[in-house]
Amino acid sequence: MYKTERVAGFRQFVAFRRDRLDYLAEAARRGLDVREVKLFTAKGHLYQINHPQLIEDILITNDWNFVKGKALASSKVVLGEGLITSEGELHRRQRRLVQPAFHSQRLVGYAESMTRCALDRRDSWRAGHVVDIHEEMMRLTLIIVGETLFSADLRGQSDEVGGALKRALAMFLRLNSPLAQFVGPFRRRAMRIAADARKDIVRVLHRIIEEHRAQPERYNDMLSMLMEAQDPNSPQHMSDELLLDESLTLFLAGHETVANALTWTMYLLSQNPDAEEKLVAELQSVLNGRTPALDDLPRLTYTTQCLKEALRIYPPVWVIVRDTVTAYRVADMDIPAHTLLLLSTFATHRDARWWPDPLRYNPDRFASDAPPRPRFAFYPFGAGTRHCIGESFATTESVLLLATILQRWKLSFLPHQKVELWPQITLRPKHPMRFRVEPR
């Protein structure tokens, strides 16, 4: 039997706008599996889904009955018809074309670039210096995406590209709020800012694409694969417009989520010295001072657990939105067609029914002998046909960067800083995250 609740009124809208994360997590704290929210407009119904079994039904079992719909439609002003925003047959076709770029065999080359870039960034720090880890990780992961997927050196342009992506992200929440679409056309300015940010990024991508076209024999990366890709079910190559859309999408998804995951992992480790000590002991035992490689990952088990526990507490993708195609029944509730559903990783990952003492950072929750839990009590990369295509890339990068940086530097979070979550399209820190770096 599922626990459900029906609520209505303007106060629900205000509570959500005031603190989206707390509004979603509050339902999970009370053990609610489904919450129906009736807002103050005729179309203002949405449903928050918290129970792992119901989440699996939506993302896997009955995924044919759901689309991203209106909730992400306005994101196309930045991302076009990339994998994040496209639907139906177009999404399936594009996914088939992009998938080979993330094949496990390609991770070997990617891993070498990841550690080389991490070494360059790590070695630029000096003992006693204070660094904003979030900004450092944003630059580093953008450079890695440029080198691994586009064979492009973005060291001199990381601030330009990163700044444009940041401006676009700042507009996404306003454009894509599942509640905002009910309250009128007040988003024009946000769309204009987002469109201008896209133009700045597209200028850089155009240059990279033209370099690939001028000397195609030089490249064997994701971009060259997309440029040559032939869908066996279609006689056409990927259009130039779709090539730009996919490239921009992978620029965004390939560095934004990883940078946030690394920032939150380092923050949580700084606040939990026992976990940090255990992680450093593993790095010493497995690596003995050498640079980590892809083959080390199976033995960096505790480092991986530290990452997963950070993804549980601070999931980069904090909410997944779906729109019903036809009427759908959840628990004892009949949901009409064209109704918004909110599946919040942030809420379910903090539900005490699946995660006792949920706010405590405990990487041992992910040990091989940990107690079993429902499959969708933890789903930071989504699932089903919309499962994150770059999960292996992101996990590999995150573990290698953690190992490369933390085996040399101890990162101490400076006191008296305000740590505040900023739920945009990803879960970012709202303020700088300043750490003092000291040698091990």
Coordinates of C-alpha atoms in Angstrom, one line a residue:
M1 CA 0.0 0.0 0.0
Y2 CA 1.4 3.3 -1.0
K3 CA 1.1 6.5 1.1
T4 CA -0.4 9.3 -1.0
E5 CA -1.5 12.9 -0.4
R6 CA -3.5 15.5 -2.2
V7 CA -2.8 19.2 -1.6
A8 CA -4.0 22.3 -3.2
G9 CA -3.6 26.1 -3.1
F10 CA -1.4 29.0 -3.9
R11 CA 0.8 28.3 -0.8
Q12 CA 2.1 25.1 -2.5
F13 CA 3.3 27.2 -5.5
V14 CA 4.9 29.7 -3.1
A15 CA 6.6 26.9 -1.0
F16 CA 8.0 25.3 -4.2
R17 CA 9.3 28.6 -5.5
R18 CA 10.8 29.6 -2.2
D19 CA 12.8 26.3 -1.7
R20 CA 12.4 23.7 -4.4
L21 CA 14.7 21.2 -2.8
D22 CA 13.2 21.3 0.6
Y23 CA 9.7 21.2 -0.8
L24 CA 10.5 17.9 -2.6
A25 CA 12.5 16.4 0.2
E26 CA 9.8 17.3 2.8
A27 CA 7.5 14.8 1.1
A28 CA 10.1 12.0 1.3
R29 CA 10.8 12.9 5.0
R30 CA 7.2 12.2 5.7
G31 CA 7.3 8.9 3.8
L32 CA 5.0 10.0 1.0
D33 CA 5.1 7.9 -2.1
V34 CA 2.9 10.1 -4.3
R35 CA 1.9 13.7 -3.8
E36 CA -0.7 15.3 -6.0
V37 CA -0.4 19.1 -6.1
K38 CA -3.3 21.1 -7.4
L39 CA -2.2 24.6 -8.2
F40 CA -4.2 27.8 -8.7
T41 CA -4.7 27.5 -12.5
A42 CA -6.9 25.3 -14.6
K43 CA -4.0 23.2 -15.9
G44 CA -2.1 23.4 -12.6
H45 CA -1.8 19.7 -11.6
L46 CA 1.4 17.9 -11.0
Y47 CA 2.5 14.7 -9.2
Q48 CA 5.6 14.1 -7.2
I49 CA 6.7 10.4 -7.3
N50 CA 9.0 9.2 -4.6
H51 CA 8.7 5.4 -4.2
P52 CA 11.4 3.4 -6.0
Q53 CA 8.9 0.9 -7.5
L54 CA 6.8 3.6 -8.9
I55 CA 9.9 5.3 -10.4
E56 CA 10.9 2.1 -12.0
D57 CA 7.4 1.7 -13.5
I58 CA 7.7 5.2 -15.1
L59 CA 11.3 5.1 -16.3
I60 CA 11.4 1.4 -17.4
T61 CA 8.2 -0.6 -17.4
N62 CA 5.9 2.0 -19.0
D63 CA 8.4 4.4 -20.4
W64 CA 6.5 4.4 -23.7
N65 CA 3.8 6.5 -22.0
F66 CA 6.0 9.4 -21.0
V67 CA 7.9 12.2 -22.7
K68 CA 9.9 15.1 -21.4
G69 CA 7.3 17.3 -23.1
K70 CA 6.8 21.0 -22.3
A71 CA 9.1 20.9 -19.3
L72 CA 12.2 20.9 -21.5
A73 CA 10.8 22.4 -24.6
S74 CA 12.2 25.9 -24.0
S75 CA 15.7 24.4 -23.3
K76 CA 15.9 24.0 -27.1
V77 CA 16.7 27.6 -27.4
V78 CA 20.2 26.5 -26.1
L79 CA 20.5 22.8 -26.8
G80 CA 18.4 22.5 -29.9
E81 CA 17.5 18.9 -30.6
G82 CA 20.3 17.3 -28.7
L83 CA 20.0 14.1 -26.7
I84 CA 18.7 15.9 -23.6
T85 CA 15.8 17.6 -25.4
S86 CA 14.9 15.4 -28.4
E87 CA 12.0 12.9 -28.3
G88 CA 10.8 9.8 -30.1
E89 CA 12.4 8.5 -33.2
L90 CA 14.8 11.4 -33.5
H91 CA 16.1 10.7 -30.0
R92 CA 16.5 7.0 -30.8
R93 CA 18.4 7.7 -34.0
Q94 CA 20.7 10.3 -32.5
R95 CA 21.5 8.0 -29.5
R96 CA 22.5 5.2 -31.9
L97 CA 24.9 7.6 -33.6
V98 CA 26.4 9.0 -30.4
Q99 CA 26.6 5.6 -28.5
P100 CA 29.9 4.4 -30.2
A101 CA 31.8 7.4 -28.8
F102 CA 31.2 6.1 -25.3
H103 CA 32.1 2.4 -26.0
S104 CA 34.3 0.9 -23.3
Q105 CA 37.2 0.5 -25.7
R106 CA 37.4 4.2 -26.1
L107 CA 37.7 4.8 -22.4
V108 CA 41.4 3.7 -22.5
G109 CA 42.3 6.8 -24.5
Y110 CA 39.9 9.0 -22.7
A111 CA 41.4 7.9 -19.3
E112 CA 44.9 8.9 -20.3
S113 CA 43.7 12.4 -21.3
M114 CA 41.8 12.7 -18.1
T115 CA 44.7 12.0 -15.9
R116 CA 47.1 14.2 -18.0
C117 CA 44.7 17.2 -17.7
A118 CA 44.2 16.5 -14.0
L119 CA 48.0 16.4 -13.4
D120 CA 48.4 19.8 -15.2
R121 CA 45.7 21.4 -13.0
R122 CA 46.9 19.7 -9.8
D123 CA 50.5 20.8 -10.4
S124 CA 49.5 24.4 -11.0
W125 CA 48.5 24.7 -7.3
R126 CA 50.9 25.7 -4.6
A127 CA 51.0 24.7 -0.9
G128 CA 49.0 27.1 1.2
H129 CA 47.1 28.6 -1.7
V130 CA 43.3 28.9 -1.5
V131 CA 41.3 27.7 -4.5
D132 CA 37.7 27.7 -5.4
I133 CA 37.3 24.0 -6.0
H134 CA 34.0 24.4 -8.0
E135 CA 35.6 26.9 -10.4
E136 CA 38.7 24.7 -10.7
M137 CA 36.6 21.6 -11.4
M138 CA 34.5 23.4 -14.0
R139 CA 37.6 24.5 -15.9
L140 CA 39.3 21.1 -15.6
T141 CA 36.3 19.1 -16.8
L142 CA 35.6 21.5 -19.7
I143 CA 39.2 21.1 -20.8
I144 CA 38.9 17.3 -20.6
V145 CA 35.7 17.3 -22.6
G146 CA 37.4 19.5 -25.2
E147 CA 40.4 17.2 -25.5
T148 CA 38.7 13.8 -25.2
L149 CA 35.6 14.3 -27.3
F150 CA 36.6 17.1 -29.7
S151 CA 40.5 17.0 -29.8
A152 CA 40.4 20.7 -29.0
D153 CA 42.7 22.6 -26.6
L154 CA 40.3 24.9 -24.7
R155 CA 42.8 26.1 -22.0
G156 CA 42.7 29.5 -23.5
Q157 CA 38.9 29.5 -24.0
S158 CA 37.7 27.7 -20.9
D159 CA 36.5 30.9 -19.2
E160 CA 34.7 32.1 -22.4
V161 CA 33.0 28.8 -23.0
G162 CA 32.4 28.2 -19.3
G163 CA 30.9 31.6 -18.8
A164 CA 28.5 31.2 -21.7
L165 CA 27.4 27.8 -20.4
K166 CA 27.0 29.3 -16.9
R167 CA 24.8 32.1 -18.3
A168 CA 22.7 29.5 -20.2
L169 CA 22.3 27.3 -17.1
A170 CA 21.3 30.3 -15.0
M171 CA 18.3 30.7 -17.3
F172 CA 17.3 27.0 -17.4
L173 CA 15.4 26.9 -14.1
R174 CA 13.4 29.9 -15.1
L175 CA 12.7 28.4 -18.5
N176 CA 12.0 24.9 -17.4
S177 CA 10.3 25.1 -14.0
P178 CA 7.4 22.6 -14.0
L179 CA 5.3 25.3 -12.3
A180 CA 6.5 28.3 -14.3
Q181 CA 4.8 27.2 -17.5
F182 CA 1.4 27.8 -15.8
V183 CA 1.9 31.4 -14.9
G184 CA 2.2 33.2 -18.3
P185 CA 4.9 34.4 -20.8
F186 CA 7.3 36.1 -18.4
R187 CA 10.3 34.2 -19.7
R188 CA 11.2 36.2 -22.8
R189 CA 14.2 37.8 -21.2
A190 CA 15.6 34.5 -20.0
M191 CA 15.2 33.0 -23.5
R192 CA 17.0 36.0 -25.0
I193 CA 19.9 35.6 -22.6
A194 CA 20.0 31.8 -23.2
A195 CA 20.0 32.3 -27.0
D196 CA 22.9 34.8 -26.8
A197 CA 24.8 32.3 -24.7
R198 CA 24.3 29.6 -27.3
K199 CA 25.7 31.9 -30.0
D200 CA 28.9 32.3 -28.0
I201 CA 29.4 28.6 -27.6
V202 CA 28.4 27.9 -31.2
R203 CA 31.2 30.2 -32.4
V204 CA 33.8 28.0 -30.7
L205 CA 32.2 24.8 -32.0
H206 CA 32.1 26.1 -35.5
R207 CA 35.8 26.6 -35.4
I208 CA 36.4 23.1 -34.1
I209 CA 34.1 21.6 -36.7
E210 CA 35.8 23.5 -39.5
E211 CA 39.3 22.3 -38.3
H212 CA 38.0 18.7 -38.4
R213 CA 36.6 19.2 -41.9
A214 CA 39.8 20.8 -43.2
Q215 CA 42.0 17.9 -42.0
P216 CA 39.8 14.9 -41.3
E217 CA 42.7 12.4 -41.3
R218 CA 44.1 14.0 -38.1
Y219 CA 41.1 13.2 -36.0
N220 CA 39.6 10.1 -34.4
D221 CA 37.4 11.5 -31.7
M222 CA 33.7 11.7 -30.9
L223 CA 33.2 14.7 -33.2
S224 CA 34.7 13.0 -36.2
M225 CA 32.6 9.9 -35.5
L226 CA 29.5 12.1 -35.5
M227 CA 30.5 13.8 -38.7
E228 CA 31.0 10.4 -40.4
A229 CA 28.2 8.6 -38.6
Q230 CA 25.7 6.7 -40.8
D231 CA 22.5 5.5 -39.2
P232 CA 21.9 2.0 -40.7
N233 CA 18.1 2.7 -40.6
S234 CA 18.5 6.0 -42.4
P235 CA 20.2 7.0 -45.7
Q236 CA 21.2 10.4 -44.3
H237 CA 24.2 11.6 -42.3
M238 CA 23.7 13.8 -39.3
S239 CA 22.8 17.3 -40.4
D240 CA 25.0 20.2 -39.6
E241 CA 22.3 21.6 -37.3
L242 CA 22.0 18.4 -35.4
L243 CA 25.8 18.0 -35.2
L244 CA 26.0 21.4 -33.5
D245 CA 23.1 20.5 -31.2
E246 CA 24.7 17.2 -30.1
S247 CA 28.1 18.8 -29.7
L248 CA 26.7 21.6 -27.5
T249 CA 24.7 19.1 -25.5
L250 CA 27.8 17.0 -24.8
F251 CA 29.8 20.1 -23.9
L252 CA 27.3 20.9 -21.3
A253 CA 26.5 17.4 -19.9
G254 CA 30.1 16.3 -20.2
H255 CA 31.6 18.8 -17.8
E256 CA 28.8 20.4 -15.8
T257 CA 27.6 17.2 -13.9
V258 CA 31.1 15.9 -13.3
A259 CA 32.4 19.2 -12.0
N260 CA 29.5 19.4 -9.5
A261 CA 29.9 15.7 -8.4
L262 CA 33.6 16.3 -7.8
T263 CA 33.0 19.5 -5.8
W264 CA 30.4 17.9 -3.5
T265 CA 32.6 14.8 -3.0
M266 CA 35.6 16.9 -2.0
Y267 CA 33.4 19.0 0.3
L268 CA 31.9 15.9 2.0
L269 CA 35.3 14.3 2.4
S270 CA 36.7 17.5 4.0
Q271 CA 33.8 17.3 6.6
N272 CA 34.3 13.6 7.3
P273 CA 38.0 13.0 8.1
D274 CA 37.5 9.3 8.8
A275 CA 36.3 8.7 5.2
E276 CA 39.0 10.9 3.8
E277 CA 41.7 9.0 5.7
K278 CA 40.3 5.7 4.4
L279 CA 40.3 6.9 0.9
V280 CA 43.9 8.2 1.1
A281 CA 45.0 4.9 2.5
E282 CA 43.4 3.1 -0.5
L283 CA 45.2 5.5 -2.9
Q284 CA 48.5 4.8 -1.2
S285 CA 48.0 1.0 -1.2
V286 CA 46.8 0.8 -4.9
L287 CA 48.9 3.5 -6.5
N288 CA 51.9 3.9 -4.3
G289 CA 52.4 7.4 -5.6
R290 CA 52.1 6.7 -9.4
T291 CA 49.5 8.3 -11.7
P292 CA 46.2 6.3 -11.7
A293 CA 45.1 4.5 -14.9
L294 CA 41.9 2.9 -16.1
D295 CA 43.1 -0.5 -15.0
D296 CA 43.2 0.8 -11.4
L297 CA 39.5 1.5 -11.2
P298 CA 38.4 -2.0 -10.1
R299 CA 40.7 -1.7 -7.1
L300 CA 39.7 1.8 -6.2
T301 CA 36.6 0.5 -4.6
Y302 CA 36.4 2.9 -1.6
T303 CA 37.1 5.9 -3.8
T304 CA 34.2 4.9 -6.0
Q305 CA 32.0 4.4 -2.9
C306 CA 32.9 8.0 -1.8
L307 CA 31.8 9.3 -5.2
K308 CA 28.5 7.3 -5.1
E309 CA 27.7 8.5 -1.6
A310 CA 28.2 12.1 -2.7
L311 CA 25.9 11.5 -5.7
R312 CA 23.3 10.2 -3.3
I313 CA 23.4 13.3 -1.0
Y314 CA 23.9 15.8 -3.8
P315 CA 22.7 14.3 -7.1
P316 CA 23.8 16.6 -10.0
V317 CA 20.5 15.9 -11.7
W318 CA 18.2 16.6 -8.8
V319 CA 14.8 16.2 -10.6
I320 CA 13.6 14.3 -13.6
V321 CA 10.4 15.6 -15.2
R322 CA 8.0 13.5 -17.3
D323 CA 4.7 14.3 -19.1
T324 CA 2.1 11.6 -19.5
V325 CA 1.1 10.7 -23.1
T326 CA -2.1 8.9 -22.0
A327 CA -4.0 8.6 -18.7
Y328 CA -1.9 6.7 -16.1
R329 CA -2.7 5.2 -12.7
V330 CA -0.2 5.6 -9.9
A331 CA -1.1 4.0 -6.5
D332 CA -4.7 4.9 -6.0
M333 CA -4.5 8.1 -8.2
D334 CA -5.8 8.4 -11.8
I335 CA -3.5 10.8 -13.6
P336 CA -4.9 12.4 -16.8
A337 CA -2.9 12.6 -20.0
H338 CA -0.6 15.6 -20.5
T339 CA 0.1 15.9 -16.7
L340 CA 3.5 16.6 -15.2
L341 CA 5.3 14.1 -13.0
L342 CA 8.3 15.0 -10.9
L343 CA 10.7 12.3 -10.0
S344 CA 13.2 13.8 -7.6
T345 CA 16.5 11.9 -7.0
F346 CA 17.2 14.5 -4.3
A347 CA 14.1 13.4 -2.4
T348 CA 14.3 9.6 -2.9
H349 CA 18.1 9.6 -2.2
R350 CA 17.3 11.2 1.2
D351 CA 14.4 8.9 2.2
A352 CA 15.1 7.3 5.5
R353 CA 13.2 4.2 4.5
W354 CA 16.0 3.3 2.1
W355 CA 18.8 5.3 3.6
P356 CA 18.9 5.3 7.5
D357 CA 20.2 8.5 8.9
P358 CA 20.1 9.9 5.3
L359 CA 22.1 13.1 5.8
R360 CA 25.1 11.3 7.2
Y361 CA 27.9 10.8 4.7
N362 CA 28.7 7.1 4.8
P363 CA 30.5 5.6 1.8
D364 CA 30.1 2.1 3.3
R365 CA 26.4 2.2 2.2
F366 CA 27.8 1.2 -1.3
A367 CA 30.2 -1.6 -0.1
S368 CA 29.7 -5.0 -1.7
D369 CA 28.3 -6.4 1.6
A370 CA 25.9 -3.5 2.3
P371 CA 22.3 -4.3 3.0
P372 CA 20.1 -4.6 -0.1
R373 CA 17.9 -1.7 -1.1
P374 CA 15.3 -1.1 -3.9
R375 CA 16.9 -0.7 -7.3
F376 CA 15.5 2.9 -7.8
A377 CA 16.4 4.1 -4.3
F378 CA 19.5 5.4 -6.1
Y379 CA 19.4 6.5 -9.7
P380 CA 21.7 9.5 -10.2
F381 CA 22.1 8.8 -14.0
G382 CA 18.4 8.2 -14.7
A383 CA 17.3 4.9 -16.3
G384 CA 15.6 3.3 -19.4
T385 CA 15.8 4.8 -22.8
R386 CA 16.8 8.2 -21.4
H387 CA 19.6 6.8 -19.2
C388 CA 22.7 9.0 -19.3
I389 CA 24.7 7.8 -22.2
G390 CA 27.9 9.0 -20.6
E391 CA 27.7 7.3 -17.2
S392 CA 30.8 5.2 -17.7
F393 CA 32.7 8.3 -19.0
A394 CA 31.6 10.4 -16.0
T395 CA 32.3 7.8 -13.4
T396 CA 35.7 7.0 -14.8
E397 CA 36.6 10.7 -15.0
S398 CA 35.4 11.4 -11.5
V399 CA 37.3 8.5 -9.8
L400 CA 40.5 9.2 -11.8
L401 CA 40.4 13.0 -10.9
L402 CA 39.7 12.3 -7.3
A403 CA 42.7 9.9 -7.1
T404 CA 45.0 12.2 -9.0
I405 CA 44.3 15.2 -6.9
L406 CA 43.8 13.7 -3.5
Q407 CA 46.9 11.6 -3.5
R408 CA 49.0 14.8 -3.5
W409 CA 46.9 17.5 -1.9
K410 CA 44.9 17.7 1.3
L411 CA 42.0 20.0 0.7
S412 CA 40.7 21.9 3.8
F413 CA 37.4 23.7 3.5
L414 CA 37.8 27.2 4.9
P415 CA 35.6 28.0 7.9
H416 CA 32.7 30.5 8.0
Q417 CA 31.7 29.9 4.4
K418 CA 28.0 29.7 3.5
V419 CA 27.2 26.4 1.8
E420 CA 24.0 26.7 -0.1
L421 CA 22.5 24.6 -2.8
W422 CA 21.6 26.2 -6.1
P423 CA 19.2 23.9 -8.1
Q424 CA 19.6 24.9 -11.7
I425 CA 19.5 22.2 -14.4
T426 CA 22.1 20.6 -12.2
L427 CA 22.7 20.9 -8.5
R428 CA 25.4 23.5 -8.1
P429 CA 26.8 25.3 -5.1
K430 CA 25.4 28.8 -4.9
H431 CA 28.6 30.4 -3.5
P432 CA 32.3 29.8 -4.0
M433 CA 33.7 26.6 -2.4
R434 CA 37.1 27.8 -1.1
F435 CA 39.7 25.2 0.1
R436 CA 43.2 25.6 1.3
V437 CA 45.6 23.1 -0.4
E438 CA 48.4 21.5 1.6
P439 CA 50.7 18.7 0.5
R440 CA 50.1 15.2 1.9

